[in-house]
Backbone atoms as SQL, in Angstrom:
CREATE TABLE atoms (id INTEGER PRIMARY KEY, chain TEXT, resi INTEGER, resn TEXT, atom TEXT, x REAL, y REAL, z REAL);
INSERT INTO atoms VALUES
  (1, 'A', 1, 'MET', 'N', -11.423, -74.383, 115.561),
  (2, 'A', 1, 'MET', 'CA', -12.709, -74.944, 115.932),
  (3, 'A', 1, 'MET', 'C', -13.024, -74.547, 117.382),
  (4, 'A', 2, 'GLU', 'N', -14.204, -74.072, 117.608),
  (5, 'A', 2, 'GLU', 'CA', -14.602, -73.592, 118.922),
  (6, 'A', 2, 'GLU', 'C', -15.046, -74.755, 119.799),
  (7, 'A', 3, 'SER', 'N', -14.695, -74.682, 121.088),
  (8, 'A', 3, 'SER', 'CA', -15.120, -75.705, 122.035),
  (9, 'A', 3, 'SER', 'C', -15.380, -75.050, 123.388),
  (10, 'A', 4, 'THR', 'N', -16.060, -75.789, 124.254),
  (11, 'A', 4, 'THR', 'CA', -16.313, -75.327, 125.613),
  (12, 'A', 4, 'THR', 'C', -16.435, -76.540, 126.525),
  (13, 'A', 5, 'ARG', 'N', -16.427, -76.300, 127.813),
  (14, 'A', 5, 'ARG', 'CA', -16.552, -77.379, 128.793),
  (15, 'A', 5, 'ARG', 'C', -17.948, -77.997, 128.703),
  (16, 'A', 6, 'VAL', 'N', -18.036, -79.305, 128.910),
  (17, 'A', 6, 'VAL', 'CA', -19.323, -79.973, 128.789),
  (18, 'A', 6, 'VAL', 'C', -20.287, -79.536, 129.894),
  (19, 'A', 7, 'ASP', 'N', -19.784, -79.297, 131.107),
  (20, 'A', 7, 'ASP', 'CA', -20.707, -78.882, 132.167),
  (21, 'A', 7, 'ASP', 'C', -21.295, -77.505, 131.862),
  (22, 'A', 8, 'ARG', 'N', -20.476, -76.633, 131.317),
  (23, 'A', 8, 'ARG', 'CA', -20.954, -75.302, 130.960),
  (24, 'A', 8, 'ARG', 'C', -21.947, -75.365, 129.806),
  (25, 'A', 9, 'TRP', 'N', -21.679, -76.227, 128.824),
  (26, 'A', 9, 'TRP', 'CA', -22.571, -76.348, 127.668),
  (27, 'A', 9, 'TRP', 'C', -23.920, -76.939, 128.070),
  (28, 'A', 10, 'LEU', 'N', -23.905, -77.969, 128.917),
  (29, 'A', 10, 'LEU', 'CA', -25.166, -78.577, 129.367),
  (30, 'A', 10, 'LEU', 'C', -26.043, -77.556, 130.081),
  (31, 'A', 11, 'TRP', 'N', -25.420, -76.705, 130.886),
  (32, 'A', 11, 'TRP', 'CA', -26.157, -75.654, 131.587),
  (33, 'A', 11, 'TRP', 'C', -26.640, -74.588, 130.615),
  (34, 'A', 12, 'ALA', 'N', -25.800, -74.206, 129.655),
  (35, 'A', 12, 'ALA', 'CA', -26.146, -73.127, 128.732),
  (36, 'A', 12, 'ALA', 'C', -27.311, -73.505, 127.818),
  (37, 'A', 13, 'VAL', 'N', -27.405, -74.771, 127.424),
  (38, 'A', 13, 'VAL', 'CA', -28.495, -75.184, 126.526),
  (39, 'A', 13, 'VAL', 'C', -29.695, -75.717, 127.308),
  (40, 'A', 14, 'ARG', 'N', -29.661, -75.555, 128.629),
  (41, 'A', 14, 'ARG', 'CA', -30.798, -75.848, 129.507),
  (42, 'A', 14, 'ARG', 'C', -31.162, -77.328, 129.597),
  (43, 'A', 15, 'LEU', 'N', -30.168, -78.214, 129.485),
  (44, 'A', 15, 'LEU', 'CA', -30.437, -79.625, 129.737),
  (45, 'A', 15, 'LEU', 'C', -30.400, -79.917, 131.231),
  (46, 'A', 16, 'VAL', 'N', -29.681, -79.107, 132.002),
  (47, 'A', 16, 'VAL', 'CA', -29.670, -79.191, 133.463),
  (48, 'A', 16, 'VAL', 'C', -29.984, -77.806, 134.008),
  (49, 'A', 17, 'LYS', 'N', -30.464, -77.773, 135.246),
  (50, 'A', 17, 'LYS', 'CA', -30.920, -76.501, 135.812),
  (51, 'A', 17, 'LYS', 'C', -29.770, -75.597, 136.257),
  (52, 'A', 18, 'THR', 'N', -28.742, -76.182, 136.874),
  (53, 'A', 18, 'THR', 'CA', -27.617, -75.374, 137.347),
  (54, 'A', 18, 'THR', 'C', -26.311, -75.979, 136.863),
  (55, 'A', 19, 'ARG', 'N', -25.274, -75.152, 136.845),
  (56, 'A', 19, 'ARG', 'CA', -23.965, -75.656, 136.428),
  (57, 'A', 19, 'ARG', 'C', -23.397, -76.657, 137.427),
  (58, 'A', 20, 'PRO', 'N', -23.561, -76.463, 138.745),
  (59, 'A', 20, 'PRO', 'CA', -23.111, -77.509, 139.672),
  (60, 'A', 20, 'PRO', 'C', -23.830, -78.848, 139.461),
  (61, 'A', 21, 'ASP', 'N', -25.093, -78.806, 139.041),
  (62, 'A', 21, 'ASP', 'CA', -25.797, -80.049, 138.719),
  (63, 'A', 21, 'ASP', 'C', -25.151, -80.744, 137.527),
  (64, 'A', 22, 'ALA', 'N', -24.732, -79.967, 136.541),
  (65, 'A', 22, 'ALA', 'CA', -24.068, -80.535, 135.366),
  (66, 'A', 22, 'ALA', 'C', -22.733, -81.153, 135.755),
  (67, 'A', 23, 'ALA', 'N', -21.974, -80.466, 136.601),
  (68, 'A', 23, 'ALA', 'CA', -20.689, -80.996, 137.047),
  (69, 'A', 23, 'ALA', 'C', -20.884, -82.274, 137.865),
  (70, 'A', 24, 'ALA', 'N', -21.919, -82.291, 138.714),
  (71, 'A', 24, 'ALA', 'CA', -22.196, -83.485, 139.520),
  (72, 'A', 24, 'ALA', 'C', -22.602, -84.657, 138.636),
  (73, 'A', 25, 'ALA', 'N', -23.362, -84.386, 137.594),
  (74, 'A', 25, 'ALA', 'CA', -23.749, -85.455, 136.661),
  (75, 'A', 25, 'ALA', 'C', -22.518, -86.027, 135.967),
  (76, 'A', 26, 'CYS', 'N', -21.583, -85.174, 135.606),
  (77, 'A', 26, 'CYS', 'CA', -20.343, -85.637, 134.968),
  (78, 'A', 26, 'CYS', 'C', -19.533, -86.493, 135.944),
  (79, 'A', 27, 'ARG', 'N', -19.360, -85.997, 137.167),
  (80, 'A', 27, 'ARG', 'CA', -18.590, -86.748, 138.158),
  (81, 'A', 27, 'ARG', 'C', -19.266, -88.066, 138.520),
  (82, 'A', 28, 'GLY', 'N', -20.589, -88.103, 138.450),
  (83, 'A', 28, 'GLY', 'CA', -21.329, -89.324, 138.780),
  (84, 'A', 28, 'GLY', 'C', -21.382, -90.329, 137.649),
  (85, 'A', 29, 'GLY', 'N', -20.818, -89.995, 136.494),
  (86, 'A', 29, 'GLY', 'CA', -20.797, -90.934, 135.374),
  (87, 'A', 29, 'GLY', 'C', -22.064, -90.918, 134.539),
  (88, 'A', 30, 'HIS', 'N', -22.849, -89.841, 134.628),
  (89, 'A', 30, 'HIS', 'CA', -24.108, -89.762, 133.894),
  (90, 'A', 30, 'HIS', 'C', -23.986, -89.029, 132.565),
  (91, 'A', 31, 'VAL', 'N', -22.771, -88.615, 132.209),
  (92, 'A', 31, 'VAL', 'CA', -22.554, -87.893, 130.950),
  (93, 'A', 31, 'VAL', 'C', -21.488, -88.630, 130.155),
  (94, 'A', 32, 'ARG', 'N', -21.800, -88.864, 128.866),
  (95, 'A', 32, 'ARG', 'CA', -20.853, -89.499, 127.959),
  (96, 'A', 32, 'ARG', 'C', -20.799, -88.671, 126.678),
  (97, 'A', 33, 'ILE', 'N', -19.586, -88.484, 126.167),
  (98, 'A', 33, 'ILE', 'CA', -19.394, -87.778, 124.903),
  (99, 'A', 33, 'ILE', 'C', -18.784, -88.765, 123.929),
  (100, 'A', 34, 'ASN', 'N', -19.479, -89.008, 122.834),
  (101, 'A', 34, 'ASN', 'CA', -19.037, -89.985, 121.824),
  (102, 'A', 34, 'ASN', 'C', -18.715, -91.327, 122.485),
  (103, 'A', 35, 'ASP', 'N', -19.597, -91.773, 123.373),
  (104, 'A', 35, 'ASP', 'CA', -19.494, -93.050, 124.092),
  (105, 'A', 35, 'ASP', 'C', -18.264, -93.158, 124.977),
  (106, 'A', 36, 'ARG', 'N', -17.756, -92.042, 125.458),
  (107, 'A', 36, 'ARG', 'CA', -16.662, -92.035, 126.434),
  (108, 'A', 36, 'ARG', 'C', -17.119, -91.259, 127.654),
  (109, 'A', 37, 'PRO', 'N', -16.785, -91.729, 128.848),
  (110, 'A', 37, 'PRO', 'CA', -17.168, -90.974, 130.053),
  (111, 'A', 37, 'PRO', 'C', -16.553, -89.579, 130.023),
  (112, 'A', 38, 'ALA', 'N', -17.328, -88.603, 130.503),
  (113, 'A', 38, 'ALA', 'CA', -16.883, -87.219, 130.440),
  (114, 'A', 38, 'ALA', 'C', -16.721, -86.636, 131.828),
  (115, 'A', 39, 'LYS', 'N', -15.611, -85.933, 132.028),
  (116, 'A', 39, 'LYS', 'CA', -15.410, -85.148, 133.241),
  (117, 'A', 39, 'LYS', 'C', -16.005, -83.763, 132.972),
  (118, 'A', 40, 'PRO', 'N', -16.212, -82.952, 134.013),
  (119, 'A', 40, 'PRO', 'CA', -16.805, -81.634, 133.785),
  (120, 'A', 40, 'PRO', 'C', -16.030, -80.753, 132.808),
  (121, 'A', 41, 'ALA', 'N', -14.714, -80.895, 132.746),
  (122, 'A', 41, 'ALA', 'CA', -13.909, -80.031, 131.881),
  (123, 'A', 41, 'ALA', 'C', -13.691, -80.615, 130.490),
  (124, 'A', 42, 'THR', 'N', -14.295, -81.738, 130.162),
  (125, 'A', 42, 'THR', 'CA', -14.139, -82.327, 128.837),
  (126, 'A', 42, 'THR', 'C', -14.713, -81.371, 127.789),
  (127, 'A', 43, 'PRO', 'N', -13.952, -81.072, 126.742),
  (128, 'A', 43, 'PRO', 'CA', -14.462, -80.122, 125.739),
  (129, 'A', 43, 'PRO', 'C', -15.490, -80.769, 124.817),
  (130, 'A', 44, 'VAL', 'N', -16.480, -79.976, 124.395),
  (131, 'A', 44, 'VAL', 'CA', -17.442, -80.412, 123.380),
  (132, 'A', 44, 'VAL', 'C', -17.276, -79.502, 122.169),
  (133, 'A', 45, 'VAL', 'N', -17.399, -80.092, 120.998),
  (134, 'A', 45, 'VAL', 'CA', -17.308, -79.355, 119.743),
  (135, 'A', 45, 'VAL', 'C', -18.516, -79.741, 118.899),
  (136, 'A', 46, 'PRO', 'N', -18.873, -78.916, 117.918),
  (137, 'A', 46, 'PRO', 'CA', -19.998, -79.281, 117.054),
  (138, 'A', 46, 'PRO', 'C', -19.765, -80.647, 116.409),
  (139, 'A', 47, 'GLY', 'N', -20.815, -81.459, 116.404),
  (140, 'A', 47, 'GLY', 'CA', -20.739, -82.808, 115.844),
  (141, 'A', 47, 'GLY', 'C', -20.629, -83.885, 116.901),
  (142, 'A', 48, 'ASP', 'N', -20.319, -83.514, 118.144),
  (143, 'A', 48, 'ASP', 'CA', -20.227, -84.505, 119.222),
  (144, 'A', 48, 'ASP', 'C', -21.617, -85.010, 119.603),
  (145, 'A', 49, 'GLU', 'N', -21.669, -86.283, 119.999),
  (146, 'A', 49, 'GLU', 'CA', -22.905, -86.862, 120.533),
  (147, 'A', 49, 'GLU', 'C', -22.772, -86.898, 122.051),
  (148, 'A', 50, 'VAL', 'N', -23.695, -86.260, 122.734),
  (149, 'A', 50, 'VAL', 'CA', -23.674, -86.190, 124.194),
  (150, 'A', 50, 'VAL', 'C', -24.848, -86.993, 124.729),
  (151, 'A', 51, 'ARG', 'N', -24.537, -87.943, 125.612),
  (152, 'A', 51, 'ARG', 'CA', -25.577, -88.725, 126.287),
  (153, 'A', 51, 'ARG', 'C', -25.558, -88.309, 127.748),
  (154, 'A', 52, 'VAL', 'N', -26.702, -87.876, 128.246),
  (155, 'A', 52, 'VAL', 'CA', -26.780, -87.401, 129.626),
  (156, 'A', 52, 'VAL', 'C', -28.044, -87.959, 130.266),
  (157, 'A', 53, 'ARG', 'N', -27.903, -88.372, 131.534),
  (158, 'A', 53, 'ARG', 'CA', -29.055, -88.861, 132.288),
  (159, 'A', 53, 'ARG', 'C', -29.505, -87.740, 133.214),
  (160, 'A', 54, 'VAL', 'N', -30.710, -87.225, 132.963),
  (161, 'A', 54, 'VAL', 'CA', -31.257, -86.118, 133.726),
  (162, 'A', 54, 'VAL', 'C', -32.637, -86.510, 134.234),
  (163, 'A', 55, 'HIS', 'N', -32.817, -86.453, 135.543),
  (164, 'A', 55, 'HIS', 'CA', -34.112, -86.769, 136.168),
  (165, 'A', 55, 'HIS', 'C', -34.631, -88.138, 135.705),
  (166, 'A', 56, 'HIS', 'N', -33.776, -89.134, 135.720),
  (167, 'A', 56, 'HIS', 'CA', -34.112, -90.514, 135.379),
  (168, 'A', 56, 'HIS', 'C', -34.514, -90.684, 133.913),
  (169, 'A', 57, 'VAL', 'N', -34.106, -89.762, 133.061),
  (170, 'A', 57, 'VAL', 'CA', -34.377, -89.849, 131.628),
  (171, 'A', 57, 'VAL', 'C', -33.051, -89.743, 130.888),
  (172, 'A', 58, 'ASN', 'N', -32.788, -90.682, 130.004),
  (173, 'A', 58, 'ASN', 'CA', -31.567, -90.646, 129.202),
  (174, 'A', 58, 'ASN', 'C', -31.818, -89.783, 127.968),
  (175, 'A', 59, 'ARG', 'N', -31.046, -88.719, 127.830),
  (176, 'A', 59, 'ARG', 'CA', -31.158, -87.820, 126.674),
  (177, 'A', 59, 'ARG', 'C', -29.958, -88.049, 125.772),
  (178, 'A', 60, 'ILE', 'N', -30.195, -88.102, 124.471),
  (179, 'A', 60, 'ILE', 'CA', -29.144, -88.240, 123.471),
  (180, 'A', 60, 'ILE', 'C', -29.250, -87.021, 122.562),
  (181, 'A', 61, 'VAL', 'N', -28.230, -86.176, 122.589),
  (182, 'A', 61, 'VAL', 'CA', -28.263, -84.959, 121.783),
  (183, 'A', 61, 'VAL', 'C', -26.973, -84.845, 120.974),
  (184, 'A', 62, 'GLU', 'N', -27.087, -84.196, 119.835),
  (185, 'A', 62, 'GLU', 'CA', -25.928, -83.917, 118.985),
  (186, 'A', 62, 'GLU', 'C', -25.661, -82.419, 119.041),
  (187, 'A', 63, 'VAL', 'N', -24.429, -82.059, 119.305),
  (188, 'A', 63, 'VAL', 'CA', -24.049, -80.653, 119.421),
  (189, 'A', 63, 'VAL', 'C', -23.995, -80.047, 118.022),
  (190, 'A', 64, 'THR', 'N', -24.756, -78.973, 117.799),
  (191, 'A', 64, 'THR', 'CA', -24.696, -78.278, 116.512),
  (192, 'A', 64, 'THR', 'C', -24.010, -76.936, 116.644),
  (193, 'A', 65, 'ARG', 'N', -24.076, -76.336, 117.843),
  (194, 'A', 65, 'ARG', 'CA', -23.448, -75.038, 118.070),
  (195, 'A', 65, 'ARG', 'C', -22.980, -74.981, 119.512),
  (196, 'A', 66, 'VAL', 'N', -21.810, -74.433, 119.713),
  (197, 'A', 66, 'VAL', 'CA', -21.245, -74.324, 121.051),
  (198, 'A', 66, 'VAL', 'C', -21.538, -72.929, 121.591),
  (199, 'A', 67, 'ILE', 'N', -22.145, -72.878, 122.781),
  (200, 'A', 67, 'ILE', 'CA', -22.362, -71.598, 123.452),
  (201, 'A', 67, 'ILE', 'C', -21.817, -71.723, 124.871),
  (202, 'A', 68, 'GLN', 'N', -21.447, -70.599, 125.466),
  (203, 'A', 68, 'GLN', 'CA', -20.895, -70.625, 126.808),
  (204, 'A', 68, 'GLN', 'C', -21.760, -69.897, 127.811),
  (205, 'A', 69, 'LYS', 'N', -22.617, -69.001, 127.329),
  (206, 'A', 69, 'LYS', 'CA', -23.514, -68.253, 128.207),
  (207, 'A', 69, 'LYS', 'C', -24.922, -68.818, 128.078),
  (208, 'A', 70, 'ARG', 'N', -25.669, -68.774, 129.161),
  (209, 'A', 70, 'ARG', 'CA', -27.050, -69.242, 129.143),
  (210, 'A', 70, 'ARG', 'C', -27.893, -68.255, 128.340),
  (211, 'A', 71, 'VAL', 'N', -28.680, -68.798, 127.411),
  (212, 'A', 71, 'VAL', 'CA', -29.495, -67.962, 126.526),
  (213, 'A', 71, 'VAL', 'C', -30.953, -68.388, 126.663),
  (214, 'A', 72, 'GLY', 'N', -31.837, -67.723, 125.944),
  (215, 'A', 72, 'GLY', 'CA', -33.254, -68.054, 125.973),
  (216, 'A', 72, 'GLY', 'C', -33.510, -69.470, 125.478),
  (217, 'A', 73, 'ALA', 'N', -34.649, -70.007, 125.870),
  (218, 'A', 73, 'ALA', 'CA', -34.968, -71.394, 125.547),
  (219, 'A', 73, 'ALA', 'C', -35.047, -71.631, 124.040),
  (220, 'A', 74, 'ALA', 'N', -35.619, -70.698, 123.311),
  (221, 'A', 74, 'ALA', 'CA', -35.743, -70.868, 121.861),
  (222, 'A', 74, 'ALA', 'C', -34.367, -70.905, 121.197),
  (223, 'A', 75, 'GLU', 'N', -33.473, -70.029, 121.625),
  (224, 'A', 75, 'GLU', 'CA', -32.123, -70.010, 121.049),
  (225, 'A', 75, 'GLU', 'C', -31.324, -71.231, 121.501),
  (226, 'A', 76, 'ALA', 'N', -31.521, -71.664, 122.742),
  (227, 'A', 76, 'ALA', 'CA', -30.798, -72.837, 123.255),
  (228, 'A', 76, 'ALA', 'C', -31.206, -74.101, 122.520),
  (229, 'A', 77, 'ALA', 'N', -32.473, -74.197, 122.131),
  (230, 'A', 77, 'ALA', 'CA', -32.942, -75.393, 121.424),
  (231, 'A', 77, 'ALA', 'C', -32.280, -75.532, 120.062),
  (232, 'A', 78, 'GLY', 'N', -31.792, -74.439, 119.501),
  (233, 'A', 78, 'GLY', 'CA', -31.111, -74.503, 118.217),
  (234, 'A', 78, 'GLY', 'C', -29.659, -74.918, 118.309),
  (235, 'A', 79, 'CYS', 'N', -29.167, -75.130, 119.513),
  (236, 'A', 79, 'CYS', 'CA', -27.760, -75.494, 119.699),
  (237, 'A', 79, 'CYS', 'C', -27.532, -77.003, 119.708),
  (238, 'A', 80, 'PHE', 'N', -28.608, -77.778, 119.668),
  (239, 'A', 80, 'PHE', 'CA', -28.453, -79.228, 119.644),
  (240, 'A', 80, 'PHE', 'C', -29.617, -79.856, 118.894),
  (241, 'A', 81, 'VAL', 'N', -29.392, -81.090, 118.435),
  (242, 'A', 81, 'VAL', 'CA', -30.434, -81.885, 117.798),
  (243, 'A', 81, 'VAL', 'C', -30.721, -83.046, 118.744),
  (244, 'A', 82, 'ASP', 'N', -31.966, -83.188, 119.132),
  (245, 'A', 82, 'ASP', 'CA', -32.357, -84.215, 120.098),
  (246, 'A', 82, 'ASP', 'C', -32.630, -85.531, 119.379),
  (247, 'A', 83, 'HIS', 'N', -31.842, -86.567, 119.697),
  (248, 'A', 83, 'HIS', 'CA', -32.017, -87.897, 119.116),
  (249, 'A', 83, 'HIS', 'C', -32.582, -88.877, 120.142),
  (250, 'A', 84, 'THR', 'N', -33.162, -88.357, 121.219),
  (251, 'A', 84, 'THR', 'CA', -33.708, -89.202, 122.272),
  (252, 'A', 84, 'THR', 'C', -34.913, -89.962, 121.736),
  (253, 'A', 85, 'PRO', 'N', -34.942, -91.295, 121.895),
  (254, 'A', 85, 'PRO', 'CA', -36.116, -92.039, 121.430),
  (255, 'A', 85, 'PRO', 'C', -37.328, -91.690, 122.287),
  (256, 'A', 86, 'PRO', 'N', -38.523, -91.764, 121.704),
  (257, 'A', 86, 'PRO', 'CA', -39.716, -91.442, 122.491),
  (258, 'A', 86, 'PRO', 'C', -39.911, -92.473, 123.602),
  (259, 'A', 87, 'PRO', 'N', -40.507, -92.071, 124.720),
  (260, 'A', 87, 'PRO', 'CA', -40.724, -93.018, 125.811),
  (261, 'A', 87, 'PRO', 'C', -41.741, -94.080, 125.400),
  (262, 'A', 88, 'PRO', 'N', -41.657, -95.279, 125.981),
  (263, 'A', 88, 'PRO', 'CA', -42.617, -96.320, 125.631),
  (264, 'A', 88, 'PRO', 'C', -44.021, -95.914, 126.062),
  (265, 'A', 89, 'ALA', 'N', -44.996, -96.348, 125.294),
  (266, 'A', 89, 'ALA', 'CA', -46.384, -96.008, 125.593),
  (267, 'A', 89, 'ALA', 'C', -46.823, -96.698, 126.885),
  (268, 'A', 90, 'MET', 'N', -47.487, -95.928, 127.728),
  (269, 'A', 90, 'MET', 'CA', -47.988, -96.483, 128.984),
  (270, 'A', 90, 'MET', 'C', -49.329, -97.168, 128.719),
  (271, 'A', 91, 'PRO', 'N', -49.518, -98.367, 129.272),
  (272, 'A', 91, 'PRO', 'CA', -50.809, -99.027, 129.061),
  (273, 'A', 91, 'PRO', 'C', -51.914, -98.265, 129.800),
  (274, 'A', 92, 'LEU', 'N', -53.076, -98.207, 129.172),
  (275, 'A', 92, 'LEU', 'CA', -54.202, -97.530, 129.792),
  (276, 'A', 92, 'LEU', 'C', -54.784, -98.403, 130.892),
  (277, 'A', 93, 'LEU', 'N', -54.968, -97.813, 132.058),
  (278, 'A', 93, 'LEU', 'CA', -55.540, -98.547, 133.177),
  (279, 'A', 93, 'LEU', 'C', -57.026, -98.230, 133.283),
  (280, 'A', 94, 'PRO', 'N', -57.830, -99.241, 133.558),
  (281, 'A', 94, 'PRO', 'CA', -59.252, -98.958, 133.719),
  (282, 'A', 94, 'PRO', 'C', -59.481, -98.119, 134.980),
  (283, 'A', 95, 'VAL', 'N', -60.509, -97.321, 134.958),
  (284, 'A', 95, 'VAL', 'CA', -60.830, -96.454, 136.082),
  (285, 'A', 95, 'VAL', 'C', -61.905, -97.121, 136.921),
  (286, 'A', 96, 'ALA', 'N', -61.630, -97.202, 138.234),
  (287, 'A', 96, 'ALA', 'CA', -62.614, -97.803, 139.136),
  (288, 'A', 96, 'ALA', 'C', -63.761, -96.824, 139.333),
  (289, 'A', 97, 'ARG', 'N', -64.986, -97.292, 139.151),
  (290, 'A', 97, 'ARG', 'CA', -66.160, -96.450, 139.310),
  (291, 'A', 97, 'ARG', 'C', -67.084, -97.057, 140.346),
  (292, 'A', 98, 'ARG', 'N', -67.693, -96.196, 141.132),
  (293, 'A', 98, 'ARG', 'CA', -68.718, -96.622, 142.087),
  (294, 'A', 98, 'ARG', 'C', -69.967, -95.804, 141.814),
  (295, 'A', 99, 'GLU', 'N', -71.056, -96.379, 142.149),
  (296, 'A', 99, 'GLU', 'CA', -72.317, -95.667, 141.985),
  (297, 'A', 99, 'GLU', 'C', -72.332, -94.447, 142.887),
  (298, 'A', 100, 'ARG', 'N', -72.871, -93.369, 142.389),
  (299, 'A', 100, 'ARG', 'CA', -72.983, -92.144, 143.174),
  (300, 'A', 100, 'ARG', 'C', -73.935, -92.394, 144.339),
  (301, 'A', 101, 'GLY', 'N', -73.485, -92.034, 145.531),
  (302, 'A', 101, 'GLY', 'CA', -74.318, -92.220, 146.712),
  (303, 'A', 101, 'GLY', 'C', -74.246, -93.624, 147.286),
  (304, 'A', 102, 'ALA', 'N', -73.279, -94.425, 146.821),
  (305, 'A', 102, 'ALA', 'CA', -73.175, -95.804, 147.305),
  (306, 'A', 102, 'ALA', 'C', -72.538, -95.866, 148.686),
  (307, 'A', 103, 'GLY', 'N', -71.998, -94.771, 149.166),
  (308, 'A', 103, 'GLY', 'CA', -71.391, -94.759, 150.491),
  (309, 'A', 103, 'GLY', 'C', -69.995, -95.335, 150.479),
  (310, 'A', 104, 'ARG', 'N', -69.511, -95.635, 151.672),
  (311, 'A', 104, 'ARG', 'CA', -68.163, -96.182, 151.787),
  (312, 'A', 104, 'ARG', 'C', -68.141, -97.619, 151.313),
  (313, 'A', 105, 'PRO', 'N', -66.980, -98.060, 150.776),
  (314, 'A', 105, 'PRO', 'CA', -66.894, -99.462, 150.358),
  (315, 'A', 105, 'PRO', 'C', -66.912, -100.395, 151.571),
  (316, 'A', 106, 'THR', 'N', -67.463, -101.571, 151.362),
  (317, 'A', 106, 'THR', 'CA', -67.443, -102.589, 152.416),
  (318, 'A', 106, 'THR', 'C', -66.036, -103.163, 152.496),
  (319, 'A', 107, 'LYS', 'N', -65.791, -104.010, 153.509),
  (320, 'A', 107, 'LYS', 'CA', -64.462, -104.634, 153.637),
  (321, 'A', 107, 'LYS', 'C', -64.131, -105.439, 152.392),
  (322, 'A', 108, 'LYS', 'N', -65.088, -106.168, 151.883),
  (323, 'A', 108, 'LYS', 'CA', -64.853, -106.994, 150.705),
  (324, 'A', 108, 'LYS', 'C', -64.529, -106.105, 149.498),
  (325, 'A', 109, 'GLU', 'N', -65.302, -105.033, 149.315),
  (326, 'A', 109, 'GLU', 'CA', -65.032, -104.128, 148.204),
  (327, 'A', 109, 'GLU', 'C', -63.668, -103.455, 148.363),
  (328, 'A', 110, 'ARG', 'N', -63.286, -103.117, 149.595),
  (329, 'A', 110, 'ARG', 'CA', -61.988, -102.497, 149.855),
  (330, 'A', 110, 'ARG', 'C', -60.860, -103.453, 149.491),
  (331, 'A', 111, 'ARG', 'N', -60.997, -104.731, 149.844),
  (332, 'A', 111, 'ARG', 'CA', -59.957, -105.709, 149.495),
  (333, 'A', 111, 'ARG', 'C', -59.825, -105.844, 147.982),
  (334, 'A', 112, 'VAL', 'N', -60.944, -105.840, 147.286),
  (335, 'A', 112, 'VAL', 'CA', -60.915, -105.941, 145.827),
  (336, 'A', 112, 'VAL', 'C', -60.237, -104.706, 145.229),
  (337, 'A', 113, 'LEU', 'N', -60.580, -103.507, 145.725),
  (338, 'A', 113, 'LEU', 'CA', -59.956, -102.281, 145.235),
  (339, 'A', 113, 'LEU', 'C', -58.456, -102.257, 145.504),
  (340, 'A', 114, 'ASP', 'N', -58.044, -102.656, 146.715),
  (341, 'A', 114, 'ASP', 'CA', -56.619, -102.672, 147.049),
  (342, 'A', 114, 'ASP', 'C', -55.857, -103.667, 146.190),
  (343, 'A', 115, 'ALA', 'N', -56.444, -104.832, 145.944),
  (344, 'A', 115, 'ALA', 'CA', -55.792, -105.829, 145.093),
  (345, 'A', 115, 'ALA', 'C', -55.654, -105.304, 143.669),
  (346, 'A', 116, 'TRP', 'N', -56.670, -104.609, 143.199),
  (347, 'A', 116, 'TRP', 'CA', -56.616, -104.052, 141.844),
  (348, 'A', 116, 'TRP', 'C', -55.550, -102.981, 141.734),
  (349, 'A', 117, 'ARG', 'N', -55.431, -102.112, 142.764),
  (350, 'A', 117, 'ARG', 'CA', -54.445, -101.024, 142.726),
  (351, 'A', 117, 'ARG', 'C', -53.017, -101.547, 142.779),
  (352, 'A', 118, 'THR', 'N', -52.762, -102.592, 143.563),
  (353, 'A', 118, 'THR', 'CA', -51.401, -103.118, 143.678),
  (354, 'A', 118, 'THR', 'C', -51.075, -104.149, 142.611),
  (355, 'A', 119, 'GLY', 'N', -52.069, -104.590, 141.866),
  (356, 'A', 119, 'GLY', 'CA', -51.830, -105.571, 140.807),
  (357, 'A', 119, 'GLY', 'C', -51.742, -106.992, 141.302),
  (358, 'A', 120, 'GLN', 'N', -52.197, -107.249, 142.512),
  (359, 'A', 120, 'GLN', 'CA', -52.156, -108.601, 143.067),
  (360, 'A', 120, 'GLN', 'C', -53.507, -109.255, 142.881),
  (361, 'A', 121, 'PRO', 'N', -53.519, -110.582, 142.676),
  (362, 'A', 121, 'PRO', 'CA', -54.797, -111.290, 142.492),
  (363, 'A', 121, 'PRO', 'C', -55.581, -111.440, 143.775);
């Protein structure tokens, strides 16, 4: 059965930008393989579930193919199955509108706008 280092695999399938970033994520505790903390040299094999936190987003992927060299994005996408849940829907915020040519807001209007932007009453 073929295996490779998790830091190398994360870089090869383009989940992280550089291999040192992948190693740093492993050392920082942001990578788990089958719900176990992973060091950079931890081997991954097809069928493993890899959880990685990248740019404040938790990604859950299943390894389908092990590669060691960085390949094109289309080929890299075929090396894993993404099980990451979709992000929660953001509530729509109303857009503040002013009449065209109304000039600068008054102090009272400015306080109302600032309160609306910060969410304070």
